[in-house]
Coordinates of C-alpha atoms and ligand atoms in Angstrom, one line a residue:
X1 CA 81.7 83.8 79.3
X2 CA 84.4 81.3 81.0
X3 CA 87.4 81.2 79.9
X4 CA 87.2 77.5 81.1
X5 CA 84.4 75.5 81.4
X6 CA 83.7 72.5 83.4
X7 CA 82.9 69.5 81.2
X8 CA 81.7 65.8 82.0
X9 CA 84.9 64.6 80.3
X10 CA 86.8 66.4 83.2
X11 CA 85.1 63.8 85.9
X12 CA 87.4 61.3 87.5
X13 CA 84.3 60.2 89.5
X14 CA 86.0 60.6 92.6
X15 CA 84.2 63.5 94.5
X16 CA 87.2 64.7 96.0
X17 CA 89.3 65.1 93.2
X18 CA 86.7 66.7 91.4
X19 CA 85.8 69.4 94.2
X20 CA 89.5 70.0 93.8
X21 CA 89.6 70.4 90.3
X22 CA 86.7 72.9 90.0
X23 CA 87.6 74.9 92.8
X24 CA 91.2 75.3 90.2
X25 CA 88.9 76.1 87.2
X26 CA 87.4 78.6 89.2
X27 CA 91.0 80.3 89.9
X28 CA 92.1 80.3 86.8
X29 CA 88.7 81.7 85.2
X30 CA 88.9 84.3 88.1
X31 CA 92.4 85.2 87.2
X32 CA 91.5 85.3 83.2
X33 CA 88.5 87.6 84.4
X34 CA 91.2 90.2 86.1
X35 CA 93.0 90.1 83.6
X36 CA 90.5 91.4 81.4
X37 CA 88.9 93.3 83.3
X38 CA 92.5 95.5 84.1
X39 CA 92.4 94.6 87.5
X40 CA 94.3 96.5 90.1
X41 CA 97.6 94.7 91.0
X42 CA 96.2 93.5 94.5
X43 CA 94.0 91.3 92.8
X44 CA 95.6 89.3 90.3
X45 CA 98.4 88.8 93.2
X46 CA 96.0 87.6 95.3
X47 CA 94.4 85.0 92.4
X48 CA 97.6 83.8 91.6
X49 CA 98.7 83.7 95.2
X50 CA 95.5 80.9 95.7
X51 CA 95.9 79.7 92.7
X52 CA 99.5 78.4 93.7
X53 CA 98.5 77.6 97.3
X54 CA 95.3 75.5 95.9
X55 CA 97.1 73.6 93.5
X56 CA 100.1 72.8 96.0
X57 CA 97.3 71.5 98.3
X58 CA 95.5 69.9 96.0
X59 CA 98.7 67.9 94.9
X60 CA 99.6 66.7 98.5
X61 CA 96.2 64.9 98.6
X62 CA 96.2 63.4 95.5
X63 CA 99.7 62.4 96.2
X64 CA 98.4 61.3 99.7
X65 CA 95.2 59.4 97.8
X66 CA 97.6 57.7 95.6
X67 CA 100.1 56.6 98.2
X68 CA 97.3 54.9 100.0
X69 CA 95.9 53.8 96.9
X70 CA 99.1 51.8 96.6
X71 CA 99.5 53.2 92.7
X72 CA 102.1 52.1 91.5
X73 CA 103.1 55.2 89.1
X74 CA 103.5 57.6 91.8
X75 CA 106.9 58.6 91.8
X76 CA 106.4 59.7 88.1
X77 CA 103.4 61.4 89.1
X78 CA 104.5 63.2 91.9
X79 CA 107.8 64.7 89.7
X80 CA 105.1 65.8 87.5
X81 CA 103.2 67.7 90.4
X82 CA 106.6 69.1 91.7
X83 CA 107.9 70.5 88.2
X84 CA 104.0 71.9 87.5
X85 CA 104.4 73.6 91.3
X86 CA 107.3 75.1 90.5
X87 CA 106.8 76.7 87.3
X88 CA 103.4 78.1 89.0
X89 CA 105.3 79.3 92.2
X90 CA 108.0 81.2 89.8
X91 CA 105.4 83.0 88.0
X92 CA 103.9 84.0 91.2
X93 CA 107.0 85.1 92.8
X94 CA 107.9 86.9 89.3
X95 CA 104.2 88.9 89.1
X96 CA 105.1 89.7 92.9
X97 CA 108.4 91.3 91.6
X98 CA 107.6 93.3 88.4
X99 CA 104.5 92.7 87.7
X100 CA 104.5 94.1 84.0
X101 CA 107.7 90.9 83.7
X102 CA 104.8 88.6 83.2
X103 CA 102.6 88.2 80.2
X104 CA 99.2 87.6 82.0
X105 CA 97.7 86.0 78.7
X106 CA 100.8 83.6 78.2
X107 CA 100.4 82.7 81.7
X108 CA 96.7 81.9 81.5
X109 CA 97.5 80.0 78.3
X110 CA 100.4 77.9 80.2
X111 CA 97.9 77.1 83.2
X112 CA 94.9 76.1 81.1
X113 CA 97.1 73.5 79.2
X114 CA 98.4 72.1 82.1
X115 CA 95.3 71.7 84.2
X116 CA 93.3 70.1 81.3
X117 CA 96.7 67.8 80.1
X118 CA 97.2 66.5 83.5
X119 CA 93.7 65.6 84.6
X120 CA 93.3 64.2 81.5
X121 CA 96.3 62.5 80.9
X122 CA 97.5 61.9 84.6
X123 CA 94.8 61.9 86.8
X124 CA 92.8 59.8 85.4
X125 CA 95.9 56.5 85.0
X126 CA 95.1 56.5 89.1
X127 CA 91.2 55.8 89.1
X128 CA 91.5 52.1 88.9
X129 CA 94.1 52.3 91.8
X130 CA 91.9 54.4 94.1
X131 CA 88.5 52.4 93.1
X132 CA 89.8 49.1 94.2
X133 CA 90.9 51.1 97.5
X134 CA 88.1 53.1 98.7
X135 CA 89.5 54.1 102.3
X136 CA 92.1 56.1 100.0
X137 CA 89.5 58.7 99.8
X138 CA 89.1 59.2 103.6
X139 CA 93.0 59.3 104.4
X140 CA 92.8 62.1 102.0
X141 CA 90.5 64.2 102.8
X142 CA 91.9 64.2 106.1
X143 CA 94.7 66.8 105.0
X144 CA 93.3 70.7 105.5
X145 CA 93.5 73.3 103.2
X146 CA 96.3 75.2 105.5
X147 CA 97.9 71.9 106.9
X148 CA 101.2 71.0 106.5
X149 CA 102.3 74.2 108.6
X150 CA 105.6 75.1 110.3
X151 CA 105.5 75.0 113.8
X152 CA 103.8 78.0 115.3
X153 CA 107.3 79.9 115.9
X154 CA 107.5 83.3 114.3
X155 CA 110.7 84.7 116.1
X156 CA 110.3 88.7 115.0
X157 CA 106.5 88.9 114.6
X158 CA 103.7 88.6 116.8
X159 CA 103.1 85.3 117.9
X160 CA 101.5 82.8 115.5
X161 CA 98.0 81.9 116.9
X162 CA 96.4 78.4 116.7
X163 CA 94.7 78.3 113.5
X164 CA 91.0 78.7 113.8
X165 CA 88.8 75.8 112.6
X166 CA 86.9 77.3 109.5
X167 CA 84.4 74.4 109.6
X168 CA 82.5 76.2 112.6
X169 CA 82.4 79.2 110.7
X170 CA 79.6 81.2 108.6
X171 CA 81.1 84.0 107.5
X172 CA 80.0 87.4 105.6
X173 CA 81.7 88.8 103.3
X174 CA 81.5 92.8 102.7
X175 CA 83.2 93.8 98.9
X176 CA 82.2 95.4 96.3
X177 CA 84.7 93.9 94.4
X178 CA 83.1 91.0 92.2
X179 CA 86.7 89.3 91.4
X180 CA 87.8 89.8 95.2
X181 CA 84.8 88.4 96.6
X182 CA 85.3 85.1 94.9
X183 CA 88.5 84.7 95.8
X184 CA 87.8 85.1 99.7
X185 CA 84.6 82.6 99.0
X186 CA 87.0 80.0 97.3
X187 CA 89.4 80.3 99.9
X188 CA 87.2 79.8 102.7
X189 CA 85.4 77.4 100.8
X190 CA 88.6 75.4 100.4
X191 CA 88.8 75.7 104.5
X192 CA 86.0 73.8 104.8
X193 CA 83.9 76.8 106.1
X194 CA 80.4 75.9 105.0
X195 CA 78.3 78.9 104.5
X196 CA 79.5 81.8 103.1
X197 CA 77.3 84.8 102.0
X198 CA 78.4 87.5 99.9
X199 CA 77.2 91.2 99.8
X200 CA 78.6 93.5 97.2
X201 CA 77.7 96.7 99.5
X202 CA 77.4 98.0 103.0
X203 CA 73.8 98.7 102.7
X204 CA 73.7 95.0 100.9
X205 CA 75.7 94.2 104.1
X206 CA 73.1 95.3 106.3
X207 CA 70.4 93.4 104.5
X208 CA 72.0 90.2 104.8
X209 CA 72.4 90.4 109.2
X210 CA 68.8 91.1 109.2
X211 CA 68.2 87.7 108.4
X212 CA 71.2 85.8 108.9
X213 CA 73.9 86.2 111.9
X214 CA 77.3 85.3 110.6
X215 CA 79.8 84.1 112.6
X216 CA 82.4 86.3 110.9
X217 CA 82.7 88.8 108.6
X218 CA 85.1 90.2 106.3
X219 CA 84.6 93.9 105.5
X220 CA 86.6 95.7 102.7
X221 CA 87.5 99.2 103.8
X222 CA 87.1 101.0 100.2
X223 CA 83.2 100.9 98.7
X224 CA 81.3 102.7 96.9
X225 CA 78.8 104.1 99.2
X226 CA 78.8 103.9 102.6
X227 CA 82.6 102.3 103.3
X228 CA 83.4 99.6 105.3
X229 CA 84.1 101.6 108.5
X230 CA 80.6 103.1 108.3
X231 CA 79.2 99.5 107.8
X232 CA 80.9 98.2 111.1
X233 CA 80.1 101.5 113.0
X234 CA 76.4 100.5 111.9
X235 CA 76.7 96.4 112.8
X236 CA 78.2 97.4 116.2
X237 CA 75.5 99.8 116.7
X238 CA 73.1 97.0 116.2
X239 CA 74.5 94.6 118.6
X240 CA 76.5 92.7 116.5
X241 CA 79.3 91.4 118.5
X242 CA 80.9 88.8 116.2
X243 CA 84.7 89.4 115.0
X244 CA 85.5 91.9 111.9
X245 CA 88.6 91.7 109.6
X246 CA 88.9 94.5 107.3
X247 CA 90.7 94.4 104.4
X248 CA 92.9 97.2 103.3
X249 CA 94.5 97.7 100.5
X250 CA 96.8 100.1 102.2
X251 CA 96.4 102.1 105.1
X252 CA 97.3 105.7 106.3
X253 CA 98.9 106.7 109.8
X254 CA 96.2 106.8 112.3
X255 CA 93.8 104.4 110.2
X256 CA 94.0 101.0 112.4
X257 CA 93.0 103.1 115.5
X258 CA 89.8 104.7 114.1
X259 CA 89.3 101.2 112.8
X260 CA 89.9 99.8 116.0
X261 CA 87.3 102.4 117.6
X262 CA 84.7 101.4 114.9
X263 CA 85.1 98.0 116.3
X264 CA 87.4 96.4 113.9
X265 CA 89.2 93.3 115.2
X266 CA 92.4 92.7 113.1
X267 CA 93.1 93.5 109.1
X268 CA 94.1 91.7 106.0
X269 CA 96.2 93.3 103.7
X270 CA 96.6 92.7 99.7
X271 CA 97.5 90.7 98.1
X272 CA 96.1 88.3 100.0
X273 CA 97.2 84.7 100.7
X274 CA 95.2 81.5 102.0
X275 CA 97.8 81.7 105.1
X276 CA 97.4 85.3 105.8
X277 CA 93.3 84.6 105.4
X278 CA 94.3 81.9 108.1
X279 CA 96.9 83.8 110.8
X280 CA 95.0 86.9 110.6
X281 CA 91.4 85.1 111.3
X282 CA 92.5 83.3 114.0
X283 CA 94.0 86.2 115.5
X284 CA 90.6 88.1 115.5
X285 CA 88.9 85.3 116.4
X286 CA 91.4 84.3 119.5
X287 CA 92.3 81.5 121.4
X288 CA 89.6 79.0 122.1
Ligands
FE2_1 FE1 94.7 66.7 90.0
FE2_2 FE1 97.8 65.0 89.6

């Protein structure tokens, strides 16, 4: 059962700010989920890690939605958004640290209130505001999931490719993971990527190209079964030429070559972030 469910009483009635809210009960039922389940470490990093990159985006387009809007309470508002940002950024960067510092059920506890309090309490003051201004909506949605970055200027590292438009993209993802898989669908959902399959094996994998030719695919390495380098030995074999990110959990000295060989384009490592999703897709996918 959900640890959260969506209710009508949740609705502001602007699409929007509802697609944002669910994809953020989603999260948080996700993270409750790992938690119970005694989820490696990877996992719940990677929930909270787009649990904290969702809501920070989410808050810059409701801030940008109210600013155009003209609402009149948005400096209170956004000090609201700034303190809740912070308190869920120092839980993230205190699970990253020492894990066992954080009490996952307190934490779950502390998120629920807040999400349901401020949509309830804050989000809805706006609705009037952003009613009587209906082009609010479009300004909006015109900020992307991963916008707001830095320049592209990473001095040490390899150079930070143009972000790849995830609107053009159908990907496939290969986990057997259930928790992991839903993060990587939320994520790319929150991209804007508009078809995402899922297959919770290789051979389920497999299945799914026969009838449907992704654009992408995201193969985890470890499965039960055949793995994830025998499932892109086998696409390869079969003519699929579309670019592969396998994620690794960890990798041993020689790994990325064999990968490589297998026909393996670039790798994502855990705990996963919506900006390491981004930099390391675009760099399998490449310029243009
Ligand atoms: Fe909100
Ligand atoms: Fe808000």
């Amino acid at each position: 059962m959900a640890y959260l469910n969506w209710s009508d009483d949740l609705e502001t009635g602007i699409e929007m700010v509802d697609q944002d809210h669910r994809v953020l009960v989603d999260l948080l039922n996700q993270a409750h989920d790992c938690i119970g389940a005694g989820e490696e470490t990877a996992t719940l990093g990677s929930v909270l890690h787009a649990l904290v990159d969702y809501t920070e985006y989410h808050f810059a387009r409701e801030e940008r939605l109210m600013q155009a809007a003209r609402y009149p309470e948005l400096p209170a508002h956004r000090e609201l958004h700034q303190r809740l940002a912070r308190q869920a950024r120092d839980i993230r960067g205190r699970y990253a640290a020492q894990p066992d510092s954080v009490n996952a059920r307190e934490v779950m506890e502390f998120l629920r209130t807040w999400l349901i309090d401020h949509i309830l309490k804050q989000d809805f003051r706006y609705r009037p505001a952003v009613t009587a201004h209906p082009e609010a909506v479009r300004l909006a949605s015109a900020i992307t999931f991963d916008g707001n970055r830095p320049a592209a200027v990473n001095e040490d590292g390899p150079p930070v490719p143009e972000p790849v438009d995830f609107r053009a993209h159908s990907v496939l993802v290969v986990d057997d993971n259930p928790n992991f898989q839903i993060i990587l669908r939320t994520i790319l959902k929150g991209l804007g990527c508009p078809s995402v399959v899922l297959a919770d094996s290789a051979s389920a994998g497999l299945t799914a190209l026969e009838s449907h030719t992704p654009t992408l695919m995201l193969v985890d390495w470890r499965m039960d079964g055949m793995d994830g380098l025998g499932f892109v030995r086998e696409a390869r074999r079969r003519g699929i030429a579309v670019p592969i990110v396998m994620i690794s959990g960890y990798s041993e000295p020689g790994f990325d070559k064999t990968a490589q060989a297998a026909g393996v384009d670039a790798f994502l490592e855990k705990p996963i972030t919506a900006r390491n999703l981004v930099d390391t897709v675009s760099r399998a996918v490449g310029p243009g």
